PDB file of C-alpha atoms in Angstrom:
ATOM      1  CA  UNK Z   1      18.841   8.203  22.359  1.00 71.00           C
ATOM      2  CA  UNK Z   2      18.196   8.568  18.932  1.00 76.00           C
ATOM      3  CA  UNK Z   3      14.478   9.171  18.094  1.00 89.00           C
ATOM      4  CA  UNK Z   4      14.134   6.039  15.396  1.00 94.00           C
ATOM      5  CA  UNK Z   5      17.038   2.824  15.679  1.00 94.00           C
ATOM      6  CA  UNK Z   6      17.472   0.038  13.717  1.00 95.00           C
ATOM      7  CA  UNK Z   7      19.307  -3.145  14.420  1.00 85.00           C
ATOM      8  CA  UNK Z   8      22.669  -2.720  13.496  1.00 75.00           C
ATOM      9  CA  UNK Z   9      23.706  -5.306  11.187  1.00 79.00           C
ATOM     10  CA  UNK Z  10      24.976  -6.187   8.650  1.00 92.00           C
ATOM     11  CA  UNK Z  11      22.351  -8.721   8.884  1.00 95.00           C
ATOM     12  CA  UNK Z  12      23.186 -12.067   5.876  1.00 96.00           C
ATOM     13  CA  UNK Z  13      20.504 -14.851   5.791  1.00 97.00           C
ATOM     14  CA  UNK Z  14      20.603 -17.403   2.721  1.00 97.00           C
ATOM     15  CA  UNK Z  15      18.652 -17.223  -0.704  1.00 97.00           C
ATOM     16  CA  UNK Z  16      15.161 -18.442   0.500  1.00 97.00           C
ATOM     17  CA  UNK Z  17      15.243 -17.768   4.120  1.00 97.00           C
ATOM     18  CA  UNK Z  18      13.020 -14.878   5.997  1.00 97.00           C
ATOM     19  CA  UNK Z  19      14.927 -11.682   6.662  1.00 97.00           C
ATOM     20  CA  UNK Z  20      13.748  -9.791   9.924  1.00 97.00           C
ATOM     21  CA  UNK Z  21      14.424  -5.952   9.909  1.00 97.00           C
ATOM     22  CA  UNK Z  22      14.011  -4.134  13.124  1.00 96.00           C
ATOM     23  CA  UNK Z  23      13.244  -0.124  14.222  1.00 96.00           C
ATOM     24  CA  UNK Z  24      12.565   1.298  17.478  1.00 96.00           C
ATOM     25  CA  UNK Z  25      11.519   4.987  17.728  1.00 95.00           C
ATOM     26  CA  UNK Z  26      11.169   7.029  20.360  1.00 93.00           C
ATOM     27  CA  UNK Z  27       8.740   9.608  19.835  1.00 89.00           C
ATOM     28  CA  UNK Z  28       5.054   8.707  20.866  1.00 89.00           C
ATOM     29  CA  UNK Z  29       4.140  11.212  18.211  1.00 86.00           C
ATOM     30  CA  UNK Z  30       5.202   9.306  15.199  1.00 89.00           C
ATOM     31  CA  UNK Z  31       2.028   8.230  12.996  1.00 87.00           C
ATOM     32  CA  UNK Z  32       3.583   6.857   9.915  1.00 93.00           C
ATOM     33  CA  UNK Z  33       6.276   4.494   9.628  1.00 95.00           C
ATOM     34  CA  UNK Z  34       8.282   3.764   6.324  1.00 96.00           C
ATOM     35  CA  UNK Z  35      11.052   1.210   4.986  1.00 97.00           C
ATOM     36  CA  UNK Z  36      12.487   2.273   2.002  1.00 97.00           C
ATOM     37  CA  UNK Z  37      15.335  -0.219   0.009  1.00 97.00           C
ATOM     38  CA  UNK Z  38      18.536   1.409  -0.825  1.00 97.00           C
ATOM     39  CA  UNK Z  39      21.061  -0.267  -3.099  1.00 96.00           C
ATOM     40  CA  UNK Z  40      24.983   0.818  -3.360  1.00 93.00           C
ATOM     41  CA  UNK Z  41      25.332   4.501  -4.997  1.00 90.00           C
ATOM     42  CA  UNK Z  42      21.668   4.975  -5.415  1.00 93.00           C
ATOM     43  CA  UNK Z  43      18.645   6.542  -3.960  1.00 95.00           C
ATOM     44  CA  UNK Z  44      16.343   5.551  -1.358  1.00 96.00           C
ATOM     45  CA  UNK Z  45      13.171   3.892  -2.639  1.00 96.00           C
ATOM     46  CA  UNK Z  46      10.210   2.854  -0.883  1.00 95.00           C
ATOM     47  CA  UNK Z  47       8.807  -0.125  -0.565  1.00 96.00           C
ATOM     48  CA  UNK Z  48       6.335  -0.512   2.431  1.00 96.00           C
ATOM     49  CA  UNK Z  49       4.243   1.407   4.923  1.00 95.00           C
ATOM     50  CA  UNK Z  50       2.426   1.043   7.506  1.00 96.00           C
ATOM     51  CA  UNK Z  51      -0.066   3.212   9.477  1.00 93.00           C
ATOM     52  CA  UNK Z  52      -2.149   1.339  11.875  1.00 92.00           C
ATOM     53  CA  UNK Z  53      -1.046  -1.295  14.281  1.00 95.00           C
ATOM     54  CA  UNK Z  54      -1.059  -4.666  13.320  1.00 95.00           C
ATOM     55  CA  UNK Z  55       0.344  -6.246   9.857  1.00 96.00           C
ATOM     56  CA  UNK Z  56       0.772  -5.535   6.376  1.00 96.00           C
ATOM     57  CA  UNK Z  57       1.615  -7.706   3.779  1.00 96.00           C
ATOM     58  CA  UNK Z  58       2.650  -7.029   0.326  1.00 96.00           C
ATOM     59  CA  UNK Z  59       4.019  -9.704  -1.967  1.00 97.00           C
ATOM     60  CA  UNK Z  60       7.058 -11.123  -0.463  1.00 97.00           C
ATOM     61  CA  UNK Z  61       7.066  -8.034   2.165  1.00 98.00           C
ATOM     62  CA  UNK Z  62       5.191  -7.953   5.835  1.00 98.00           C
ATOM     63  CA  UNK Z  63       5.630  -4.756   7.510  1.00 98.00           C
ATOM     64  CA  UNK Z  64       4.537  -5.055  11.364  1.00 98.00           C
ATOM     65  CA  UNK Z  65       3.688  -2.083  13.638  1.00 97.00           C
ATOM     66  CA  UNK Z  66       3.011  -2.145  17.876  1.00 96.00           C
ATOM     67  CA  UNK Z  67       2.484   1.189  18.499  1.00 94.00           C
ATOM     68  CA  UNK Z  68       2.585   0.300  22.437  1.00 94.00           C
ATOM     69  CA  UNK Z  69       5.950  -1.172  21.706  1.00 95.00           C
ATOM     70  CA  UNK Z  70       7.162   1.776  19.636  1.00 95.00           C
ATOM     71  CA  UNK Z  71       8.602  -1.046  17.445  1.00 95.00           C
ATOM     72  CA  UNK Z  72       8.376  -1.536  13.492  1.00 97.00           C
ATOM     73  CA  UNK Z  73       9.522  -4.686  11.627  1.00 97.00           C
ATOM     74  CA  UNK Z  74      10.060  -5.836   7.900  1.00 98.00           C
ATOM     75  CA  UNK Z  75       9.942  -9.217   6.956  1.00 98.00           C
ATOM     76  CA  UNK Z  76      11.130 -10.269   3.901  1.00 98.00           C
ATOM     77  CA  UNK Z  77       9.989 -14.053   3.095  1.00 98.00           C
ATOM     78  CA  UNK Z  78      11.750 -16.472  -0.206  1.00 98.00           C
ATOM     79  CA  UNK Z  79      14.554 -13.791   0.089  1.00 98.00           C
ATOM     80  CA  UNK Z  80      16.562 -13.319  -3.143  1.00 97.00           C
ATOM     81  CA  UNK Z  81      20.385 -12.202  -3.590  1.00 97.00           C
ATOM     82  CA  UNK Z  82      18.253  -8.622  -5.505  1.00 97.00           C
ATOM     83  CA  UNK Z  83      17.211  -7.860  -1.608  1.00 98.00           C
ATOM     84  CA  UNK Z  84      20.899  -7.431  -0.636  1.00 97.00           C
ATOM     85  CA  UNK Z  85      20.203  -3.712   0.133  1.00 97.00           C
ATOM     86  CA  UNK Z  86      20.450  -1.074   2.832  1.00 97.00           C
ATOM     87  CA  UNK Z  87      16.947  -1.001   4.814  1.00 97.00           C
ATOM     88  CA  UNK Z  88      15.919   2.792   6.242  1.00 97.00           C
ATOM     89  CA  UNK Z  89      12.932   2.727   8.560  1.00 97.00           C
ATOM     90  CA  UNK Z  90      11.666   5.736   8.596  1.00 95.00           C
ATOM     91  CA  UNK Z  91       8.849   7.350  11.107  1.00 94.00           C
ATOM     92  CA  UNK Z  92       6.768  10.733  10.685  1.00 89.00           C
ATOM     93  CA  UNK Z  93       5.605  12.791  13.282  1.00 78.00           C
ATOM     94  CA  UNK Z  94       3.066  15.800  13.120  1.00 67.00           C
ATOM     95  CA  UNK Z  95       5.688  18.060  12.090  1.00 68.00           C
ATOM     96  CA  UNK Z  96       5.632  16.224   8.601  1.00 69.00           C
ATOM     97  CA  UNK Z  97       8.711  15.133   9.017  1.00 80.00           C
ATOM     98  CA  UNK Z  98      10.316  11.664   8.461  1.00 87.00           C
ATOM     99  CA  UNK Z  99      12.991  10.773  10.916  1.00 90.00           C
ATOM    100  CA  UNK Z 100      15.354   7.686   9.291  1.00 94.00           C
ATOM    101  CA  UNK Z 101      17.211   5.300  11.029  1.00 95.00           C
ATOM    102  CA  UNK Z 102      20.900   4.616  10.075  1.00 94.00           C
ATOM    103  CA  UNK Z 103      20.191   1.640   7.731  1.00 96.00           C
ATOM    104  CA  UNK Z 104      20.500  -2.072   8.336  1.00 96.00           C
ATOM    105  CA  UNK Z 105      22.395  -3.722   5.348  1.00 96.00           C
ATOM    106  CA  UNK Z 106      20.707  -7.027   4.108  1.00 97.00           C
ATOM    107  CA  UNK Z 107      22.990  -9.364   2.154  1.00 97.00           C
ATOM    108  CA  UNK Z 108      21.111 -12.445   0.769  1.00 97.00           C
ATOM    109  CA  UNK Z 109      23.809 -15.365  -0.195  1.00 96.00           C
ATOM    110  CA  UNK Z 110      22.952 -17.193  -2.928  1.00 93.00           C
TER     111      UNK Z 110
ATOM    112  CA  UNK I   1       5.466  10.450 -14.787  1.00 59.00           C
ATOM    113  CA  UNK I   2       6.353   8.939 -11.796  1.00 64.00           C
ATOM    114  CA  UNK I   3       9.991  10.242 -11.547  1.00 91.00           C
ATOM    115  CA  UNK I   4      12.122  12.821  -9.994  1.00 96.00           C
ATOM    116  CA  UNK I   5      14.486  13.954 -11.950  1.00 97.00           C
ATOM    117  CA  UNK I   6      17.961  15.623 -10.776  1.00 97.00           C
ATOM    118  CA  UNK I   7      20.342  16.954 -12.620  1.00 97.00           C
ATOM    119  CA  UNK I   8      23.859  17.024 -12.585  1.00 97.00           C
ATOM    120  CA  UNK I   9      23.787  13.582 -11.732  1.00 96.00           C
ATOM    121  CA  UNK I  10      27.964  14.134 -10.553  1.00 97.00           C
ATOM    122  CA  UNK I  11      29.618  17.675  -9.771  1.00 96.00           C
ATOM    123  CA  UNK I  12      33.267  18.710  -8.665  1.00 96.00           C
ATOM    124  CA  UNK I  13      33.423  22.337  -7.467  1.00 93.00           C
ATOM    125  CA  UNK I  14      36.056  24.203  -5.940  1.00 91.00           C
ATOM    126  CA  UNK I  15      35.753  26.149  -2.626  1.00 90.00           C
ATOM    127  CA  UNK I  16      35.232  29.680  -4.499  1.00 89.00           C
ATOM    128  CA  UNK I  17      32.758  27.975  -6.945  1.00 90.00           C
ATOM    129  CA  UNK I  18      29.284  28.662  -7.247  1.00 95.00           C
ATOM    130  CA  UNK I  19      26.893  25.992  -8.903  1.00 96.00           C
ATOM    131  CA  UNK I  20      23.050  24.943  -8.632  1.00 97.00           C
ATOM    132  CA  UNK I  21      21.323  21.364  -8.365  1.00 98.00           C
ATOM    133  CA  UNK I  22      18.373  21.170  -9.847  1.00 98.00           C
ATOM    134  CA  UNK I  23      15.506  18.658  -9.216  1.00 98.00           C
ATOM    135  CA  UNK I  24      11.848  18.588 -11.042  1.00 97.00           C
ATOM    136  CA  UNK I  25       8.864  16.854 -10.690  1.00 96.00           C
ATOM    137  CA  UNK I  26       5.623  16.201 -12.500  1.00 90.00           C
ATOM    138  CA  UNK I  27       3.467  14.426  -9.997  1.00 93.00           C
ATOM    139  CA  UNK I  28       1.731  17.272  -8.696  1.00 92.00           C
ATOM    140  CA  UNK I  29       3.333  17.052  -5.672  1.00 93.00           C
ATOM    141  CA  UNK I  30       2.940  20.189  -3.533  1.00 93.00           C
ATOM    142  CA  UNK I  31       6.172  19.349  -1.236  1.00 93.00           C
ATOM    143  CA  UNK I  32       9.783  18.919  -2.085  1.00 95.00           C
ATOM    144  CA  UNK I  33      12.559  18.005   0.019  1.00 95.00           C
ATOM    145  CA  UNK I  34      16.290  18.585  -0.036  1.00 97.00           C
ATOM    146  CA  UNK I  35      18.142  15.949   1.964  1.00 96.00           C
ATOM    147  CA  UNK I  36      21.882  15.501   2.375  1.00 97.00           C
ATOM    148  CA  UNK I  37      23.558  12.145   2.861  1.00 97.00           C
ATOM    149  CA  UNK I  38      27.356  11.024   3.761  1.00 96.00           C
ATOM    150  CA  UNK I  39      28.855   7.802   2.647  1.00 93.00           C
ATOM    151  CA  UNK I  40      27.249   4.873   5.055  1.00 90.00           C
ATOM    152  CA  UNK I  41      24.567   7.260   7.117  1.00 93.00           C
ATOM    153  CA  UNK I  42      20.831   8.198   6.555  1.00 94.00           C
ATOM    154  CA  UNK I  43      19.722  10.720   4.428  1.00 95.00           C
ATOM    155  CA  UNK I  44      19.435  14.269   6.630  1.00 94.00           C
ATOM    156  CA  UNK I  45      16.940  16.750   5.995  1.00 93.00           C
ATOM    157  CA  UNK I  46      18.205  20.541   4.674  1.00 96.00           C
ATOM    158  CA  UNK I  47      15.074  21.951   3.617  1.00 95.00           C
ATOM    159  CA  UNK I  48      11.425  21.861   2.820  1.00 93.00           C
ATOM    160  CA  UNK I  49       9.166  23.944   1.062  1.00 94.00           C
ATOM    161  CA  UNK I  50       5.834  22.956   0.996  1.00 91.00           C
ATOM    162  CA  UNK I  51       3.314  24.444  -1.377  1.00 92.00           C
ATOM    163  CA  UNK I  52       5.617  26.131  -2.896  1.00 93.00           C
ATOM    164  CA  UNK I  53       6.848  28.154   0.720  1.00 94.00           C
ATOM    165  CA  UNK I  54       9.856  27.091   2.652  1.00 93.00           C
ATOM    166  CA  UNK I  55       8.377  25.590   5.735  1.00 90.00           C
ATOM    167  CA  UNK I  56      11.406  23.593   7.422  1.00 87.00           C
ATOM    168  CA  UNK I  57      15.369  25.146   7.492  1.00 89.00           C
ATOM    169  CA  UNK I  58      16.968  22.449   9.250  1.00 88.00           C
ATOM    170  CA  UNK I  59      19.875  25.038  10.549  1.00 89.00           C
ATOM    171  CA  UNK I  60      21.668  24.495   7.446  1.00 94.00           C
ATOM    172  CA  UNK I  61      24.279  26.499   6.822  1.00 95.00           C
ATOM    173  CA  UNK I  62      24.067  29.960   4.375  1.00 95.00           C
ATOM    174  CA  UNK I  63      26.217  28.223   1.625  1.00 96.00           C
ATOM    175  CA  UNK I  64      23.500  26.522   0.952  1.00 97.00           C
ATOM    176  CA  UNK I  65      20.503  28.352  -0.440  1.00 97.00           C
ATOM    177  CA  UNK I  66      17.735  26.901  -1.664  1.00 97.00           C
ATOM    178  CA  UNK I  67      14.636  28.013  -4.340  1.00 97.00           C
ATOM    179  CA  UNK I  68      11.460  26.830  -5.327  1.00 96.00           C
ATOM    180  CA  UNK I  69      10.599  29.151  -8.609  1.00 95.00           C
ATOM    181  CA  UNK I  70       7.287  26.582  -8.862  1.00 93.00           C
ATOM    182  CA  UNK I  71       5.464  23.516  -7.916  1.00 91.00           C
ATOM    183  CA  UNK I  72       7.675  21.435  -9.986  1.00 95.00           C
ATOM    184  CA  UNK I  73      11.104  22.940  -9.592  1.00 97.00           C
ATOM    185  CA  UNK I  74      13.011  23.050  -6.895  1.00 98.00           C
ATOM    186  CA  UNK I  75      16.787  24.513  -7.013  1.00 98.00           C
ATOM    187  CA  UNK I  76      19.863  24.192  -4.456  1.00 98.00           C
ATOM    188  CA  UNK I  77      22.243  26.966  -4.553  1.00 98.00           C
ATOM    189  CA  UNK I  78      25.891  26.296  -3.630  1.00 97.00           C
ATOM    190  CA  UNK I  79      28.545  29.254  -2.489  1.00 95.00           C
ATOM    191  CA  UNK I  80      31.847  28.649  -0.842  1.00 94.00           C
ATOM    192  CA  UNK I  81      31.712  25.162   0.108  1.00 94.00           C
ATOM    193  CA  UNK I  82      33.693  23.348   2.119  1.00 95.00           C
ATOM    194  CA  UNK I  83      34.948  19.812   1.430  1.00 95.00           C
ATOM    195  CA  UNK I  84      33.163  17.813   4.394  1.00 96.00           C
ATOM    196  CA  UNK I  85      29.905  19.493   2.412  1.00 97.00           C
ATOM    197  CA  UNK I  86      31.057  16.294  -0.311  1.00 97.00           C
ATOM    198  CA  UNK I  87      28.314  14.267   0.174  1.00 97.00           C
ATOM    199  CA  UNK I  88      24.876  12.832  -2.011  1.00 97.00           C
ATOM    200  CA  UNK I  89      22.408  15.243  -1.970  1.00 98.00           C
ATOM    201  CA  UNK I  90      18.769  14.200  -2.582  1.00 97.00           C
ATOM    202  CA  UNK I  91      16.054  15.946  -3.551  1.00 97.00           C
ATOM    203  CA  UNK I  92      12.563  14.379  -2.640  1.00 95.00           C
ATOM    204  CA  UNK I  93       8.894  15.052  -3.133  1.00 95.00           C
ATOM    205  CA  UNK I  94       5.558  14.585  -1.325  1.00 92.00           C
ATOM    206  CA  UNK I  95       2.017  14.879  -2.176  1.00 90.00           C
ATOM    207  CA  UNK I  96       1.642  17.522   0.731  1.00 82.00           C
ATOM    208  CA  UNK I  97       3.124  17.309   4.215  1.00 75.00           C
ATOM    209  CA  UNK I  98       0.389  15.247   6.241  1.00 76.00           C
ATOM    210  CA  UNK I  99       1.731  12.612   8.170  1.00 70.00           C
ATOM    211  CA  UNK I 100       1.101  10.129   5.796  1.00 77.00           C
ATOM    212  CA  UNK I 101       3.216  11.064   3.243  1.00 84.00           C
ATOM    213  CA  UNK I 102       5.133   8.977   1.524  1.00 90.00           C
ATOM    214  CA  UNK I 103       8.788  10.877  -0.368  1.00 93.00           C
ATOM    215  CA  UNK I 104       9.668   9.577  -3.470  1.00 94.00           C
ATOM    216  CA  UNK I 105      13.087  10.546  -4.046  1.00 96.00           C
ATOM    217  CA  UNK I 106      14.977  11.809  -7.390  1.00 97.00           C
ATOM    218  CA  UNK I 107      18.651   9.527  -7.500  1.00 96.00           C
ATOM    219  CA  UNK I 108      21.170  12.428  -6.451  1.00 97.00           C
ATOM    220  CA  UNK I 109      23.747  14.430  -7.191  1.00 97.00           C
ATOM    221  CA  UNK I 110      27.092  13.064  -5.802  1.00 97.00           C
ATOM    222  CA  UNK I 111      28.674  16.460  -4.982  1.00 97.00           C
ATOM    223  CA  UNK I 112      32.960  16.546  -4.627  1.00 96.00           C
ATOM    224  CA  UNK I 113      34.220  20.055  -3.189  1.00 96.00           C
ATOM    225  CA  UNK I 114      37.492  19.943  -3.399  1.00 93.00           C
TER     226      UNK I 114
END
């Protein structure tokens, strides 16, 4: 099993609808949790995080944590055809690590 | 300065080369990362050296060396390749290395061994 796992994709929802991103991980250990946007031939940048269980909400961006669950979402709402990106969850243990999960790639049709 | 810079930004070696990547930061940061990552996966940890000490070797293999002559520099090495090591490597940086730390990454050098 791998220790964090996203939904595989590709995932396409129109221009305007909500996008739902979702990330399982497996080690109880994890305290931080991460999405970071990638877009074709660049680098990973990050755009939400979440630490305690419950919601976060940032603009157009809700990040959602159950720590019981072991499960991490990212919703984007009013989604626009500059979301069509590769989504990385990411989750931190102790160790200081981050663990990422292979990517879910979001196309938003115009 | 928000940014992490890498340079080259593209590199073709041969097998027998040997070259450095170079990353920098000026955020105070007191971790850096070196990550590797193949065409369609997730970035993969190499390295980290944290306060200016390499903390985490990921089993990478000797080819690969890496430096950190200061809190802002950090260098990767590269001796006798081979061509599955083509691949974008990242370099990344932290505040420190709590669990709360959030990487902010420099945009890669897309490395070509042929």
């Amino acid at each position: 099993q791998k220790e964090v796992e996203q939904n595989s994709g590709p995932l396409s929802v129109p221009e305007g609808a909500i996008a739902s991103l979702n990330c399982t991980y497996s080690d109880r250990g994890s305290q931080s949790f991460f999405w970071y946007r990638q877009y074709s031939g660049k680098s990973p940048e990050l755009i939400m995080f979440i630490y305690s269980n419950g919601d976060k909400e940032d603009g157009r961006f809700t990040a959602q944590l159950n720590k019981a669950s072991q499960y991490v979402s990212l919703l984007i709402r009013d989604s626009q055809p500059s979301d069509s990106a590769t989504y990385l969850c990411a989750a931190n243990t102790n160790a200081g690590k981050s663990t990422f999960g292979d990517g879910t790639t979001l196309t938003v049709k115009p | 300065d928000t940014e992490v810079t890498q340079t080259p930004k593209h590199l073709v070696m041969g097998m027998t080369n040997k070259k450095s990547l170079k990353c920098e930061q000026h955020m105070g940061h007191r971790a850096m990362y070196w990550y590797k990552q193949k065409a369609k996966k997730p970035p993969e940890l190499m390295f980290v050296y944290s306060y200016e000490k390499l903390s985490i070797n990921e089993s990478v293999p000797s080819r690969f060396s890496p430096e950190c002559p200061n809190s802002s520099l950090l260098n990767l090495h590269l001796h006798a390749l081979q061509p599955e090591d083509s691949a974008l490597y990242l370099c990344a940086s932290s505040q420190g290395r709590s669990t709360n730390e959030k990487l902010f990454f420099g945009s890669g050098t897309q490395l070509s061994v042929l």
